[in-house]
Amino acid sequence: MSIKIENISKSYNKGKVQALQNISFEVQPGELFGLIGPDGAGKTTLFRILTTLLIADSGKASVMNKDVVADYKYIRNQVGYMPGKFSLYQDLTVEENLNFFATIFGTTLEENYDLIKDIYVQIEPFKTRRAGKLSGGMKQKLALSCALIHKPEVLFLDEPTTGVDPVSRKEFWEMLKRLQQKGITILVSTPYMDEAALCDRIALIKDGKILKTNTPEQIAQDFPHALFAIRADQMYQLLSDLKAYPKTYSVYPFGEYVHFSSDDATLTGIEIIKYLTSKGHQNVVIQPIKPDIEDIFMELS
Amino acid sequence: MKRFIGFVKKEIYHILRDRRSLFILFGMPIVQILLFGFAITNEINNVKIGILDKSNDEISRQLIQKIDASPYFQIDQYLYDSNEFETTFKKGKIKAILVFEAQTAKELITKGSVKIQVLTDATEPNTANTILNYIQAIIQNFQSEINLQQTIPLQIVVESKMLYNPELKSVYLFVPGVMTIILMLVSAMMTSISIAKEKEIGTMEILLVSPLNPSQVIVGKVFPYILLSIFNAIVILLLGFFVFGMPMNGNLVLLGLESVLFILSALSLGILISTISQTQQTAMMISLMGLLLPVILLSGYIFPISSMPQPLQIMSNIVPAKWYIIILKGIMLKASGIALLWKETLILVIMTLFFLALSVKNYKIRLE
């Protein structure tokens, strides 16, 4: 097992803030595992426990079958870690940063060049630029290169795509897929639901608790309700009317639609349209949809 | 070793690329020593004095001439009445007035002694005191001169001699003082700030999750500052020596070794501060309040320790700078060797080890 977490709990301020409550899951070798949850869910705390930077109040965790407390030195030597906050030296150039991290891990840029080549070629034109002057996407690519420079077996990426533009985010995930093919186990956290579908397996985390752990597809299939995307001219009225509808399980705005779910699996779109036109709505568009991770989050929380 | 060199290289980039720290590291020593040397001085030169000479005879005129001839004083104004004292002092230009009563010469010859009044403006007590001392010295000198011409039986003459600093030059005081401040500033403040910076920008998190162990990180961060401090010490000594004529009577090697010892004790303090501060600003505030103020106030650099109240005298013992200043003055002015300075040296060694032990105990291998 690459990463094993058993009943981990952690609180701050002498127990006043419960960051993690009895968390357990496992990550298989070579897996791309996503930890999905909103800000403040406890993702960073969990990452810090796994990278030996914090000690859990209770529970056990191991990385590459080594205990995160007892064998912290071994883990520190082996894993690659990219913290959520951009943590490179802003006053050093791209090249100097890379060389520095290569040196402290006892390797060189040339030695592991093939591993980071895909990423590095993109930032290479800026190699004499100070890291602080790079764009958000470039910074993340540099940080990933630095985390990879010593060929880690396990890679911890804490919200690597936060604050990065959509194009760079897409590129970043393509890189992760390629790294996975090279046999690296990756644990990545993100607040973006659309990125969940790109992982092999995901754990949904909220308020320090794991809501669900499975493949994104399986989690979607397990969605117990009928789900529709609905829109009409009067969106605000639509939302309150649907809330008043007796067959409603949940309803919430979702982009230019509202997502509507019902306990009644036999409920059809026509039935809903009938109800809505009776309420005086015009131009009602309705379509049954498959749940995505965001719907599941709304459902679970 | 390769890691160490890589780390030091990185640290040097940081120092060279931050203009502000560069100024503190290199500009500060030069600015401070020139400032203290030229501007802030308690020596007196060309002090303007006034004269009220009611006798206007041979003795008074000779004495006035003698005072005027000295580089310290300049006769600015002759007064004619004691009513003028108030207004003259209030104008602030004249710092002292010399009053000769009528028939000074006659009284001196008939009675063998005469009184001369010296009024000083004591709004600046130190200056007033110095002026008084200088005038007294000139008068005494004059007295012995006229005594040579006449034969007055048996007189006890006090011949005082200021050892090690006969001219009471303030440069002898401030070169060791500035050196102490600069070494403290560079070693303790700059290192504590630079370690706190790693915590603040989050790179400490990455350094912790790396094969480097904490002592390697600390040594790597501290090493460039040791070199810088030594460089600064040399610059200050050279400036003191060539620009201000600071004597260098003792053993240079001993001076160097003692300075390295003091640098190490300051660095260990800096490391200690960095273990308790999470941001650069905290590190700087603690360094300024906790280190720089005691160095200036309690080290005996500006205010003599022996004239402090008892509690402060006791407190001054825990200030490493106090011991270093004693060592510096001992070596530079008195040519003292280790035989005389072993006590101070030992105290510094113990302090350094104590601070280091405390830092190691305080150092966190994790984030909390």
XYZ file of C-alpha atoms in Angstrom:
669
model
C 0.000 0.000 0.000
C 1.387 3.367 -0.930
C -0.575 5.419 1.567
C -2.610 4.049 4.421
C -4.646 6.210 6.767
C -6.389 4.700 9.761
C -8.735 6.650 12.045
C -6.734 9.847 11.912
C -8.043 12.732 14.030
C -6.506 16.135 14.495
C -7.624 19.246 16.303
C -6.153 22.717 16.705
C -6.266 25.223 19.558
C -6.452 22.552 22.239
C -9.399 20.776 20.717
C -11.463 23.842 19.871
C -11.150 23.383 16.120
C -11.636 19.845 14.906
C -9.736 19.684 11.623
C -9.950 15.949 10.951
C -12.334 13.422 12.479
C -11.584 9.741 12.320
C -10.380 9.646 8.733
C -9.445 6.410 6.983
C -8.613 5.499 3.400
C -5.932 3.812 1.366
C -4.113 4.699 -1.815
C -2.834 1.882 -4.032
C 0.607 2.026 -5.644
C 0.492 3.828 -8.966
C -2.878 5.351 -8.273
C -3.926 8.922 -8.998
C -6.025 9.623 -5.949
C -8.013 12.809 -5.490
C -8.987 14.398 -2.206
C -11.956 16.550 -3.114
C -13.448 19.108 -0.788
C -14.138 22.769 -0.212
C -11.775 25.190 1.544
C -11.410 24.425 5.220
C -12.365 20.778 4.818
C -9.079 19.603 6.352
C -7.200 18.713 3.167
C -4.013 20.605 4.011
C -3.967 19.218 7.551
C -4.144 15.690 6.184
C -1.353 16.415 3.710
C 0.829 17.765 6.483
C 0.234 14.686 8.611
C 1.170 12.435 5.690
C 4.287 14.462 4.867
C 5.369 14.165 8.546
C 4.959 17.888 9.202
C 2.203 17.455 11.781
C 1.446 14.738 14.283
C -2.118 13.466 14.460
C -3.931 13.457 17.810
C -4.970 9.858 17.266
C -4.920 7.208 14.575
C -2.148 5.826 12.403
C -0.849 6.667 8.982
C 1.855 5.205 6.811
C 3.485 6.173 3.528
C 5.288 3.466 1.551
C 4.629 1.199 4.547
C 6.600 3.488 6.850
C 4.975 5.108 9.851
C 4.665 8.880 9.448
C 5.785 9.540 13.015
C 8.433 6.923 13.712
C 10.009 6.794 10.243
C 9.610 10.453 9.356
C 13.180 10.734 8.148
C 12.765 7.967 5.581
C 9.549 9.492 4.277
C 11.102 12.948 4.023
C 13.865 11.488 1.893
C 11.528 9.713 -0.487
C 8.367 11.682 -1.148
C 7.769 14.705 -3.307
C 5.677 17.441 -1.734
C 4.149 20.534 -3.245
C 2.462 22.661 -0.562
C -0.701 24.606 -1.284
C 0.989 27.946 -0.966
C 3.620 28.671 -3.614
C 6.734 27.860 -1.656
C 9.764 28.422 -3.809
C 12.349 31.137 -3.581
C 10.860 34.104 -5.390
C 14.186 35.892 -5.647
C 15.900 32.942 -7.322
C 15.521 32.209 -11.015
C 13.706 29.173 -12.371
C 16.991 27.421 -13.001
C 18.472 28.306 -9.610
C 15.402 27.001 -7.821
C 15.582 23.704 -9.705
C 19.298 23.319 -9.126
C 18.912 24.123 -5.445
C 16.278 21.465 -4.876
C 18.237 18.993 -6.958
C 21.307 19.641 -4.804
C 19.606 19.237 -1.456
C 18.132 15.939 -2.625
C 21.596 14.877 -3.706
C 20.856 14.716 -7.412
C 21.175 16.924 -10.479
C 18.828 18.359 -13.055
C 20.461 16.238 -15.781
C 20.120 12.987 -13.852
C 16.334 13.067 -13.698
C 15.754 15.198 -16.728
C 13.561 12.652 -18.531
C 11.064 12.669 -15.665
C 10.507 16.406 -15.661
C 11.258 16.990 -19.331
C 7.604 17.390 -20.385
C 7.052 20.043 -17.754
C 10.424 21.678 -17.872
C 10.398 22.351 -21.610
C 7.419 24.624 -21.036
C 9.184 26.780 -18.477
C 12.645 26.490 -19.981
C 12.289 29.666 -22.090
C 11.962 31.541 -18.796
C 14.766 29.794 -16.980
C 16.624 33.023 -16.169
C 13.488 34.715 -14.872
C 12.969 35.118 -11.124
C 10.355 32.707 -9.816
C 8.395 35.558 -8.249
C 7.818 37.080 -11.687
C 6.246 33.962 -13.249
C 2.526 33.639 -13.959
C 0.399 31.410 -11.723
C 0.453 28.465 -14.116
C 4.207 28.723 -14.652
C 4.789 28.861 -10.912
C 2.859 25.630 -10.446
C 4.819 23.927 -13.220
C 8.071 25.021 -11.626
C 6.899 23.871 -8.194
C 5.928 20.499 -9.667
C 9.329 20.194 -11.347
C 11.013 20.931 -8.022
C 8.865 18.336 -6.239
C 9.746 15.761 -8.911
C 13.448 16.444 -9.216
C 14.482 13.541 -6.967
C 12.243 10.962 -8.638
C 9.848 10.415 -5.726
C 7.757 7.271 -5.512
C 4.879 9.135 -3.945
C 3.857 12.662 -4.830
C 1.739 14.878 -2.578
C 0.139 17.820 -4.358
C -1.891 20.150 -2.163
C -4.305 22.153 -4.327
C -1.859 22.475 -7.216
C -4.387 24.127 -9.527
C -5.860 26.722 -7.195
C -5.525 30.175 -8.722
C -4.438 28.775 -12.089
C -6.203 29.596 -15.366
C -8.378 26.863 -16.990
C -5.944 26.142 -19.836
C -3.004 25.674 -17.481
C -5.180 23.559 -15.215
C -5.953 21.233 -18.082
C -2.270 20.997 -19.014
C -1.383 20.365 -15.412
C -3.736 17.383 -15.192
C -2.369 15.970 -18.428
C 1.063 16.089 -16.824
C -0.210 14.271 -13.762
C -1.585 11.520 -15.990
C 1.800 11.137 -17.674
C 3.565 11.018 -14.312
C 1.165 8.339 -13.196
C 2.110 6.285 -16.238
C 5.704 6.455 -15.044
C 4.644 4.611 -11.904
C 4.395 7.473 -9.464
C 1.646 7.326 -6.865
C -0.090 10.684 -6.666
C -2.293 12.084 -3.939
C -3.774 15.361 -5.110
C -6.249 17.651 -3.405
C -8.516 20.127 -5.119
C -11.574 22.228 -4.420
C -12.591 21.969 -8.123
C -15.228 19.331 -8.658
C -14.560 19.013 -12.390
C -11.071 17.719 -11.644
C -12.441 14.833 -9.607
C -13.472 12.948 -12.719
C -9.820 12.872 -13.836
C -8.740 10.802 -10.828
C -8.702 7.015 -10.547
C -10.361 7.173 -7.184
C -11.509 10.027 -5.032
C -12.344 10.717 -1.422
C -14.888 13.410 -0.717
C -13.975 15.371 2.384
C -15.965 18.002 4.213
C -15.645 19.486 7.702
C -12.899 17.023 8.543
C -14.904 13.965 7.628
C -14.638 11.630 4.652
C -18.069 11.480 3.040
C -17.302 8.814 0.479
C -14.376 7.008 -1.138
C -14.668 5.340 -4.539
C -14.075 5.787 -8.254
C -15.727 8.931 -9.605
C -17.957 6.799 -11.865
C -19.105 4.537 -9.055
C -19.840 7.478 -6.811
C -21.967 8.990 -9.570
C -23.813 5.734 -10.127
C -24.585 5.436 -6.455
C -26.524 8.687 -6.618
C -29.908 7.637 -5.221
C -32.160 10.249 -6.759
C -33.605 11.263 -10.079
C -31.792 14.374 -11.223
C -32.911 17.091 -13.655
C -31.463 20.344 -14.901
C -34.227 22.904 -15.274
C -34.383 26.457 -16.511
C -37.105 28.975 -17.165
C -37.518 32.722 -17.703
C -38.026 33.533 -14.061
C -35.156 31.693 -12.410
C -35.653 33.042 -8.902
C -39.371 32.210 -8.955
C -38.513 28.790 -10.382
C -36.234 28.024 -7.457
C -38.814 28.933 -4.818
C -41.638 27.129 -6.632
C -39.565 23.973 -6.884
C -38.733 24.228 -3.197
C -42.464 24.201 -2.512
C -43.031 21.169 -4.787
C -43.908 18.127 -2.600
C -41.815 15.664 -4.619
C -38.613 17.690 -4.233
C -35.662 16.158 -2.421
C -33.255 19.029 -3.119
C -32.944 21.970 -5.461
C -30.069 24.397 -5.895
C -28.782 26.799 -8.530
C -26.139 25.370 -10.844
C -24.752 27.766 -13.444
C -27.630 28.900 -15.649
C -29.766 25.949 -14.547
C -31.154 24.739 -11.288
C -30.451 21.144 -10.379
C -33.451 19.363 -9.044
C -33.524 15.940 -7.433
C -36.427 13.858 -6.257
C -36.943 10.769 -4.105
C -39.496 9.574 -6.598
C -37.567 7.580 -9.206
C -40.648 7.390 -11.467
C -40.968 11.142 -11.707
C -40.824 12.330 -15.335
C -39.935 15.638 -16.883
C -43.462 16.061 -18.246
C -44.893 15.885 -14.773
C -42.556 18.633 -13.582
C -43.345 20.841 -16.584
C -47.039 20.450 -15.830
C -46.489 21.612 -12.296
C -44.339 24.540 -13.387
C -46.713 25.766 -16.118
C -49.502 25.616 -13.574
C -47.375 28.034 -11.549
C -47.220 30.352 -14.575
C -43.643 29.631 -15.768
C -42.812 30.101 -19.417
C -40.087 28.657 -21.658
C -39.364 25.826 -19.272
C -36.450 23.665 -20.366
C -35.933 20.407 -18.542
C -33.584 17.503 -19.053
C -32.611 14.483 -17.007
C -28.893 14.522 -16.218
C -26.232 12.308 -14.707
C -24.940 13.581 -11.391
C -21.424 15.006 -11.241
C -19.303 15.348 -8.153
C -20.837 18.653 -7.195
C -24.313 17.124 -7.124
C -22.992 14.324 -4.986
C -21.477 16.845 -2.618
C -24.768 18.671 -2.316
C -26.504 15.363 -1.794
C -24.118 14.177 0.907
C -23.787 17.350 2.888
C 29.240 18.787 1.462
C 27.718 19.388 -1.960
C 24.413 20.096 -0.255
C 26.074 22.526 2.078
C 27.702 24.424 -0.782
C 24.415 24.487 -2.671
C 22.666 25.858 0.367
C 25.257 28.548 1.002
C 25.132 29.525 -2.665
C 21.379 29.971 -2.434
C 21.788 32.041 0.721
C 24.311 34.302 -0.983
C 21.870 34.905 -3.857
C 19.261 35.948 -1.287
C 21.610 38.403 0.360
C 22.872 39.909 -2.877
C 19.395 40.297 -4.371
C 17.788 42.054 -1.439
C 18.822 45.688 -1.585
C 17.619 46.530 1.878
C 19.537 43.795 3.609
C 22.515 44.603 1.453
C 22.438 48.145 2.756
C 22.157 47.005 6.362
C 25.006 44.572 5.842
C 27.460 46.835 4.086
C 26.257 50.425 4.333
C 25.397 50.411 7.998
C 28.871 49.771 9.418
C 30.408 52.554 7.369
C 27.601 55.042 7.979
C 27.542 54.307 11.690
C 31.222 54.592 12.250
C 31.489 57.836 10.298
C 28.439 59.208 12.085
C 29.792 58.389 15.499
C 33.223 59.571 14.529
C 32.370 62.967 13.135
C 28.954 63.999 14.320
C 28.227 62.420 17.640
C 31.096 63.341 19.863
C 31.472 64.653 23.386
C 34.814 66.220 22.752
C 34.833 69.997 22.761
C 36.312 72.259 20.133
C 36.123 76.019 19.717
C 33.632 76.509 22.516
C 32.613 80.163 22.694
C 33.120 81.728 26.081
C 32.559 85.151 27.596
C 34.838 87.149 29.899
C 34.030 89.605 32.647
C 37.364 91.102 33.632
C 36.957 93.610 36.451
C 40.636 93.887 37.161
C 42.132 94.008 33.705
C 45.684 93.537 34.911
C 48.727 91.515 33.960
C 47.535 88.201 35.445
C 43.996 88.285 34.093
C 45.093 89.329 30.626
C 47.773 86.625 30.496
C 45.267 83.975 31.549
C 42.638 85.161 29.057
C 45.214 85.062 26.297
C 46.191 81.553 27.259
C 42.629 80.335 27.170
C 41.970 82.019 23.859
C 45.087 80.431 22.433
C 43.906 76.915 23.214
C 42.041 75.044 20.465
C 39.193 74.301 22.818
C 38.011 77.817 23.518
C 37.344 80.963 21.680
C 36.670 84.268 23.423
C 33.516 85.502 21.843
C 32.401 88.391 24.011
C 33.680 90.702 26.725
C 31.069 91.519 29.324
C 31.061 94.606 31.545
C 28.565 93.793 34.217
C 27.283 90.712 36.035
C 23.733 91.686 35.017
C 24.561 90.568 31.528
C 25.062 86.889 32.520
C 21.405 85.884 32.195
C 20.863 87.415 28.802
C 24.147 86.093 27.472
C 23.455 82.510 28.492
C 19.884 82.735 27.282
C 21.089 83.514 23.794
C 22.718 80.109 23.945
C 25.849 80.864 21.985
C 28.144 81.250 24.954
C 28.656 78.146 27.011
C 30.824 79.523 29.803
C 31.752 82.848 31.399
C 34.984 83.560 33.236
C 34.811 86.233 35.966
C 37.867 88.022 37.341
C 37.178 90.151 40.426
C 38.922 93.526 40.788
C 42.619 93.526 41.578
C 43.289 89.904 40.787
C 47.031 90.380 40.377
C 47.407 92.349 43.575
C 45.496 89.820 45.610
C 47.512 86.970 44.190
C 50.773 88.640 45.073
C 49.800 89.789 48.550
C 47.690 86.847 49.719
C 49.245 84.147 47.583
C 45.885 83.035 46.195
C 42.976 84.431 44.282
C 39.532 83.214 43.272
C 38.355 83.085 39.697
C 34.715 82.330 38.971
C 33.685 80.024 36.129
C 30.014 79.983 35.134
C 28.868 77.273 32.776
C 25.632 76.617 30.962
C 24.607 73.250 32.390
C 21.624 72.660 30.175
C 23.965 70.101 28.625
C 25.552 68.663 31.749
C 28.230 66.587 30.055
C 29.472 69.468 27.958
C 29.425 71.805 30.963
C 31.484 69.353 32.942
C 34.008 68.900 30.194
C 34.330 72.666 29.689
C 34.914 73.148 33.388
C 37.589 70.468 33.446
C 39.377 71.951 30.482
C 39.332 75.466 31.927
C 40.599 74.174 35.254
C 43.380 72.383 33.501
C 44.422 75.536 31.674
C 44.323 77.584 34.873
C 46.374 74.998 36.723
C 48.873 74.979 33.945
C 49.052 78.764 34.063
C 49.507 78.644 37.824
C 52.504 76.403 37.577
C 53.989 78.676 34.952
C 53.823 81.770 37.130
C 55.074 79.773 40.069
C 58.262 79.097 38.183
C 58.967 82.797 37.964
C 58.462 83.377 41.650
C 59.739 81.372 44.507
C 56.890 80.167 46.579
C 57.873 77.643 49.159
C 56.556 74.130 49.204
C 53.512 73.467 47.179
C 51.832 70.177 46.408
C 51.069 69.817 42.782
C 48.706 67.089 41.661
C 49.849 65.658 38.440
C 47.099 63.521 37.005
C 47.548 61.346 33.956
C 44.798 59.694 32.002
C 46.109 56.255 31.215
C 45.253 54.457 27.924
C 43.326 57.437 26.590
C 45.236 60.553 27.666
C 43.245 62.903 25.502
C 39.913 61.301 26.463
C 39.126 60.718 22.825
C 35.638 59.398 22.253
C 36.837 57.360 19.295
C 38.307 54.907 21.787
C 34.819 54.397 23.086
C 32.787 54.229 19.945
C 34.912 52.007 17.726
C 34.455 49.050 20.094
C 30.836 50.120 20.592
C 29.938 50.366 16.912
C 31.742 47.137 16.207
C 29.669 45.404 18.866
C 26.406 46.853 17.558
C 27.157 45.976 13.947
C 28.218 42.424 14.747
C 25.091 41.989 16.853
C 22.913 43.441 14.119
C 24.402 41.441 11.273
C 24.766 38.194 13.137
C 21.689 38.031 15.308
C 19.119 40.174 13.564
C 19.904 39.253 9.979
C 20.093 35.523 10.665
C 16.920 35.477 12.719
C 15.141 37.388 9.964
C 16.443 35.139 7.224
C 15.397 31.963 9.037
C 11.996 33.460 9.878
C 11.647 34.371 6.205
C 11.799 30.707 5.219
C 8.958 30.029 7.626
C 6.959 32.991 6.427
C 7.123 32.260 2.707
C 6.581 28.555 3.322
C 9.877 27.215 2.026
C 10.663 25.841 5.478
C 7.850 23.379 4.839
C 9.676 22.059 1.783
C 13.060 22.102 3.491
C 11.595 20.020 6.326
C 10.240 17.473 3.834
C 13.692 16.947 2.369
C 16.753 14.934 3.297
C 18.260 18.002 4.997
C 18.194 17.761 8.759
C 17.552 20.878 10.834
C 21.179 21.414 11.814
C 22.195 21.395 8.145
C 19.573 24.028 7.389
C 20.720 26.197 10.293
C 24.426 25.896 9.558
C 23.773 26.627 5.891
C 21.805 29.743 6.745
C 24.253 30.976 9.346
C 27.513 30.367 7.532
C 27.360 33.294 5.059
C 26.597 35.636 7.934
C 29.703 34.511 9.804
C 31.791 35.527 6.805
C 29.921 38.811 6.462
C 30.366 39.613 10.134
C 34.084 38.974 9.955
C 34.283 41.181 6.883
C 32.396 43.941 8.696
C 34.613 43.672 11.764
C 37.656 44.140 9.551
C 36.124 47.174 7.799
C 35.278 48.819 11.122
C 38.744 48.179 12.507
C 40.399 49.573 9.399
C 38.206 52.681 9.436
C 38.806 53.163 13.134
C 42.515 52.719 12.656
C 43.109 54.821 9.565
C 40.397 57.467 9.744
C 40.145 58.029 13.479
C 43.530 56.912 14.740
C 42.228 54.200 17.030
C 45.238 52.538 18.670
C 45.809 48.838 18.217
C 48.084 47.900 21.064
C 47.249 44.253 21.638
C 47.442 40.988 19.796
C 45.533 41.017 16.493
C 45.079 37.245 16.463
C 43.515 37.306 19.905
C 41.262 40.162 18.796
C 40.194 38.132 15.780
C 39.465 35.013 17.805
C 37.503 36.915 20.434
C 35.509 38.590 17.669
C 34.656 35.234 16.111
C 33.558 34.073 19.553
C 31.286 37.083 19.922
C 29.916 36.562 16.404
C 29.084 32.978 17.329
C 27.315 34.055 20.493
C 25.306 36.628 18.520
C 24.453 34.004 15.887
C 23.270 31.578 18.542
C 21.013 34.341 19.863
C 19.744 34.908 16.335
C 18.937 31.223 15.929
C 17.181 31.239 19.283
C 15.051 34.199 18.193
C 14.192 32.492 14.921
C 12.934 29.421 16.770
C 10.306 31.507 18.534
C 9.244 33.795 15.684
C 7.093 32.799 12.730
C 7.427 35.973 10.645
C 10.235 38.287 9.623
C 8.568 41.153 11.408
C 8.422 39.349 14.746
C 12.041 38.340 14.376
C 13.011 41.927 13.689
C 11.041 43.345 16.603
C 12.441 40.803 19.036
C 15.954 41.472 17.759
C 15.588 45.223 18.029
C 13.958 45.281 21.447
C 15.683 42.277 22.920
C 19.175 42.716 21.497
C 19.920 46.113 20.083
C 18.545 48.168 22.969
C 20.459 46.232 25.645
C 23.586 46.440 23.513
C 23.282 50.218 23.308
C 22.065 50.883 26.836
C 23.450 48.142 29.054
C 26.768 47.241 27.505
C 28.655 50.198 28.917
C 29.108 51.497 25.401
C 27.397 54.850 25.995
C 26.483 54.858 29.663
C 29.069 53.662 32.152
C 27.837 50.545 33.956
C 29.376 51.611 37.257
C 27.061 54.625 37.467
C 23.892 52.606 36.830
C 21.486 51.640 39.602
C 22.197 48.262 41.175
C 19.439 46.258 39.373
C 20.606 47.470 35.976
C 24.207 46.674 36.859
C 23.177 43.108 37.609
C 21.124 42.932 34.421
C 24.036 44.152 32.340
C 25.863 40.932 33.173
C 23.605 38.884 30.926
C 24.318 41.116 27.924
C 27.063 39.416 25.882
C 28.005 42.785 24.378
C 29.180 44.037 27.776
C 31.819 41.333 27.960
C 32.862 41.769 24.379
C 33.348 45.528 24.836
C 35.511 44.869 27.898
C 37.579 42.419 25.847
C 37.857 44.799 22.885
C 38.976 47.736 24.990
C 41.350 45.534 26.890
C 43.074 44.295 23.771
C 43.048 47.507 21.767
C 43.912 50.038 24.459
C 45.649 48.111 27.223
C 47.254 45.359 25.169
C 45.821 42.823 27.595
C 46.333 39.179 26.795
C 44.194 36.132 27.386
C 45.687 35.872 30.879
C 43.760 38.975 31.844
C 40.682 38.414 29.726
C 40.039 34.710 30.357
C 37.088 35.436 32.626
C 35.205 37.501 30.043
C 36.091 34.993 27.325
C 34.814 32.109 29.414
C 31.546 33.946 30.083
C 31.032 34.441 26.335
C 31.786 30.781 25.637
C 29.280 29.662 28.260
C 26.638 32.062 26.963
C 27.102 30.826 23.396
C 26.782 27.190 24.428
C 23.732 28.007 26.525
C 21.939 29.804 23.691
C 22.820 27.029 21.255
C 21.522 24.352 23.611
C 18.323 26.327 24.110
C 17.884 26.736 20.337
C 18.379 23.038 19.711
C 15.820 22.283 22.405
C 13.410 24.815 20.907
C 13.931 23.866 17.282
C 10.948 22.176 15.742
C 11.394 19.348 13.299
C 7.713 19.722 12.450
C 5.407 22.611 11.777
C 3.763 22.968 15.179
